[in-house]
Short mmCIF file of C-alpha atoms in Angstrom, two decimals:
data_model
loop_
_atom_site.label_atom_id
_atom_site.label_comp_id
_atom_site.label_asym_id
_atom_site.label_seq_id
_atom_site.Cartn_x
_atom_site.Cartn_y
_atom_site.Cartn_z
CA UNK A 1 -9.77 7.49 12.32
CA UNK A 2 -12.31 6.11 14.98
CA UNK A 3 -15.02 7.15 13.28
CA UNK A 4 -13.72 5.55 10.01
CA UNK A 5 -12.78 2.03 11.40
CA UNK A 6 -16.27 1.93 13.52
CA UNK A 7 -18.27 2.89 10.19
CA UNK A 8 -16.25 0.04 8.52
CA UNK A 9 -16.28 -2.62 11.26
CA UNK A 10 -17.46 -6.00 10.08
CA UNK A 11 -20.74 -7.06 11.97
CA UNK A 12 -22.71 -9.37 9.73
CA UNK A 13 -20.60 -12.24 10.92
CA UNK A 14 -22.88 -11.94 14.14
CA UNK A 15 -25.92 -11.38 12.75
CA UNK A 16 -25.48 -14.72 10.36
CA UNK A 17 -23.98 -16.68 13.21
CA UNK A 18 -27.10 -14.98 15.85
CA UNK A 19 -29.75 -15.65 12.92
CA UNK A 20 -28.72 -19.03 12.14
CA UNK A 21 -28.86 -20.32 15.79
CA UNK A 22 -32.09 -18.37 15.96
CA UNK A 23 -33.68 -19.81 12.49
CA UNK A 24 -33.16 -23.34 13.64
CA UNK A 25 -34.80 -22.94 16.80
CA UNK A 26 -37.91 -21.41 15.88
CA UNK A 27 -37.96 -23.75 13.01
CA UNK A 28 -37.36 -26.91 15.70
CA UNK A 29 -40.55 -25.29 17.03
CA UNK A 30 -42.78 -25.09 14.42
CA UNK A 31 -42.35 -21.94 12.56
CA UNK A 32 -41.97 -22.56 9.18
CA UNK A 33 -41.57 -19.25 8.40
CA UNK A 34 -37.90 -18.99 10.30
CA UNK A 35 -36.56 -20.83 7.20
CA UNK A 36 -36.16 -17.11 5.27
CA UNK A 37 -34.73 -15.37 8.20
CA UNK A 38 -31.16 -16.68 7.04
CA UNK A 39 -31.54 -15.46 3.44
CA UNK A 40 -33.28 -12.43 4.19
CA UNK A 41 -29.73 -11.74 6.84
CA UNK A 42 -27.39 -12.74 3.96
CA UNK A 43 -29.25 -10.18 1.95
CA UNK A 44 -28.82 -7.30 4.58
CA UNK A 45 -24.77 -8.67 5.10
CA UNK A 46 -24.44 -8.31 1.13
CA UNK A 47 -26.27 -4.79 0.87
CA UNK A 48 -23.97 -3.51 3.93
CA UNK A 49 -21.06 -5.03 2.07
CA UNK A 50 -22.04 -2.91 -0.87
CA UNK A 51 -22.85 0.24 1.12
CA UNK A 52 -19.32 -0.01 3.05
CA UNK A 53 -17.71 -0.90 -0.08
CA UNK A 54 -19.16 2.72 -1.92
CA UNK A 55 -18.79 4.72 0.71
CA UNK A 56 -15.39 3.64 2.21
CA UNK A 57 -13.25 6.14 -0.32
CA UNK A 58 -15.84 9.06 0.03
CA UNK A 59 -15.77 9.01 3.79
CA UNK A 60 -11.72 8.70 4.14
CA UNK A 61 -12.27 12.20 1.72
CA UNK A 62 -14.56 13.45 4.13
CA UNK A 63 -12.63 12.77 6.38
CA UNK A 64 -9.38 13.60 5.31
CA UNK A 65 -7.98 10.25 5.74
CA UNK A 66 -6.86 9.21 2.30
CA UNK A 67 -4.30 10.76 -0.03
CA UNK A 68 -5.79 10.79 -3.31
CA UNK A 69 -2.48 11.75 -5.10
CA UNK A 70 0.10 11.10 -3.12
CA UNK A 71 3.09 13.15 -4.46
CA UNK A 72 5.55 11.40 -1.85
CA UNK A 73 8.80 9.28 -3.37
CA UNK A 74 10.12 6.21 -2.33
CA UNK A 75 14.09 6.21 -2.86
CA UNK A 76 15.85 2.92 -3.19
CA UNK A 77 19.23 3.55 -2.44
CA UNK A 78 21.00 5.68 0.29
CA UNK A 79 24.22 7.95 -1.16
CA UNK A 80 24.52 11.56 -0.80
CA UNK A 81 22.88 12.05 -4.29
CA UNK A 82 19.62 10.69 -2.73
CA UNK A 83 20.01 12.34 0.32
CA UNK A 84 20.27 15.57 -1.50
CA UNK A 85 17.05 14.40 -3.59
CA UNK A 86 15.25 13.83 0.16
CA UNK A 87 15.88 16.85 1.22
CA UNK A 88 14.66 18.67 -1.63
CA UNK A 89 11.53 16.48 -1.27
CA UNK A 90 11.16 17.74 2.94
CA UNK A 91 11.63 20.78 1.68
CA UNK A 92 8.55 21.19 -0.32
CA UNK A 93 6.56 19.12 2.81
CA UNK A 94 6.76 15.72 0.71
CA UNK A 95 6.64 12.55 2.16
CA UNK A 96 10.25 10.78 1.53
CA UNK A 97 11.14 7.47 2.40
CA UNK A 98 15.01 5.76 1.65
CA UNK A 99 15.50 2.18 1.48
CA UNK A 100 18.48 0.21 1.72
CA UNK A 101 20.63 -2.55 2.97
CA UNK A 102 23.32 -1.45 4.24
CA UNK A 103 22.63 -0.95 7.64
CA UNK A 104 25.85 1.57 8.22
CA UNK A 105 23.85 3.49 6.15
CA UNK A 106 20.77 3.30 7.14
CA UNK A 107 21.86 4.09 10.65
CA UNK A 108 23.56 6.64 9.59
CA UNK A 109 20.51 8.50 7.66
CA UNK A 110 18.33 7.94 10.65
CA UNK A 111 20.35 9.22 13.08
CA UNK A 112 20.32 12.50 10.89
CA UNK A 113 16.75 12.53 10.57
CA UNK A 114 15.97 11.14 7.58
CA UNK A 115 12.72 8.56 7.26
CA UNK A 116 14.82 5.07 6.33
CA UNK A 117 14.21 1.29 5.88
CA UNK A 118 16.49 -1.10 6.12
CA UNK A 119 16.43 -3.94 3.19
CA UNK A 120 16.49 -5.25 0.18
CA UNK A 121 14.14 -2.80 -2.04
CA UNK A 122 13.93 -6.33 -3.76
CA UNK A 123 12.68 -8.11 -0.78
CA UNK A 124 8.58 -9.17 0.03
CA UNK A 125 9.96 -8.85 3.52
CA UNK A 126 11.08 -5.30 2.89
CA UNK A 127 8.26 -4.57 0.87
CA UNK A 128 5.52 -5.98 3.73
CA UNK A 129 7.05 -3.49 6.01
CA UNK A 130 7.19 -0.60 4.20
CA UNK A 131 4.70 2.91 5.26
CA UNK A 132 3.76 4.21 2.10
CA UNK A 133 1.61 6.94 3.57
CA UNK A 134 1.81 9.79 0.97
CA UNK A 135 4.41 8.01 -1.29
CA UNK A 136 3.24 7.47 -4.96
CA UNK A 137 5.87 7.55 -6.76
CA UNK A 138 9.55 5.60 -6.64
CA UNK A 139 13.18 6.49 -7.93
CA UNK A 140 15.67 3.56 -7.64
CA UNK A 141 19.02 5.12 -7.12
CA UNK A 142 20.56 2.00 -6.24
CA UNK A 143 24.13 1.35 -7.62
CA UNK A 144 23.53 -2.17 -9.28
CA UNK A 145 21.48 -1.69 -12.73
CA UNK A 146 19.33 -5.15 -12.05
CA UNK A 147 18.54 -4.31 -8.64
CA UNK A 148 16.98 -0.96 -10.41
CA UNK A 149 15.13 -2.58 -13.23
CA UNK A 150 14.24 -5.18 -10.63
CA UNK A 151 12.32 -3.10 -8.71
CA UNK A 152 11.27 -0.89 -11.18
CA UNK A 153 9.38 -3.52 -12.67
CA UNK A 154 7.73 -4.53 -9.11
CA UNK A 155 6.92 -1.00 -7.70
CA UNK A 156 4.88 0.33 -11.56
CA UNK A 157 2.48 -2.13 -10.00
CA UNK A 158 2.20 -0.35 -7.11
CA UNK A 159 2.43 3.08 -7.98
CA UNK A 160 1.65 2.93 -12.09
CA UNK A 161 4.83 2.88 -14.30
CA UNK A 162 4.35 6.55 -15.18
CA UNK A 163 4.97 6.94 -11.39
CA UNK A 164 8.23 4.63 -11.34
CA UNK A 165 12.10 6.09 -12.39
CA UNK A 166 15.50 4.41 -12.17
CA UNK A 167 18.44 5.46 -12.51
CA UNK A 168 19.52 5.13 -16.47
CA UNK A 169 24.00 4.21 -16.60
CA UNK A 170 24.39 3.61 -20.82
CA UNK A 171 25.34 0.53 -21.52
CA UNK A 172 28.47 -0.03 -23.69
CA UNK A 173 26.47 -1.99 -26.37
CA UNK A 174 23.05 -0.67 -26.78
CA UNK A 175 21.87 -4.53 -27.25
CA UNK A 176 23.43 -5.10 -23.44
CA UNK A 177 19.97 -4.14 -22.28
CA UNK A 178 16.54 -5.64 -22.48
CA UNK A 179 13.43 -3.83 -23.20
CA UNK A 180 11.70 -5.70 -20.33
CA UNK A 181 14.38 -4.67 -17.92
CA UNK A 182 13.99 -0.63 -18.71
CA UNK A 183 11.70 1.67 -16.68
CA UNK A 184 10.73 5.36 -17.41
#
């Protein structure tokens, strides 16, 4: 991880604050030429953006600090039905994380090992403080049908819809539920 961040630490913001300081003094002076020392430094920041920016996922491979297909889940809801589906997860070494917002629950879970959030799996705030390390995929096993689809609908941009499941509960009247609200 050292290795990675100092490969990726920004320095051109030095070298264009150094150069322009530098530029305008020799230029004060009389070297004309000192005007192209500031483009020619914007050049190099641009090319070491570009190197950095090709590199970066290579290196983490190299490395072994990325997760290319992380097989983890995500699990909205805490009930012994996901509990069971955690543990079948941990047993197979996946990465499992359960989300919820009942905090009786989420106490609960933690105290018996399990890897738990507490919040709305509806909430930036929640979603800002989630670790997805190894998670790429999400099951909402919530109890409440628009609190599924809800996040459903936000976490297939995170993890790709073919990634994303929610609990289906038939409605009565097959018209009772939109298109737009349905997940895989």
């Amino acid at each position: 991880e050292k290795l990675y961040l100092s490969w990726m630490a920004p320095r051109g913001i030095v070298a264009a604050a150094v150069i322009s300081i530098f530029a305008l003094e020799l230029t004060q002076k009389g070297f004309e030429e000192a005007k192209i020392l500031v483009p020619i430094i914007f050049l190099v920041i641009i090319a070491t953006i570009l190197i950095y920016g090709l590199s970066a996922i290579p290196l983490a491979r190299i490395l072994k600090l990325a997760d290319l297909k992380p097989q983890g889940v995500l699990i909205a809801g805490i009930s012994k039905f996901s509990l069971e589906i955690y543990k079948a997860l941990k047993k197979y070494d996946l990465n499992a994380l359960l989300v919820d917002n009942n905090w009786d629950k989420v106490t609960s879970a933690r105290q018996a090992g399990y890897n738990t959030c507490f919040g709305s799996i509806v909430s930036e705030n929640t979603h800002e403080s989630l670790v997805l390390d190894g998670i790429g995929k999400f099951l909402a096993l919530t109890p409440n049908k628009g609190i599924n689809s809800l996040a459903a609908i936000h976490f297939a941009k995170v993890f790709d819809s073919s990634n994303v499941y929610q609990i289906y509960t038939a409605p009565k009247h097959k018209q009772d539920i939109s298109k737009d609200l349905r997940s895989n």
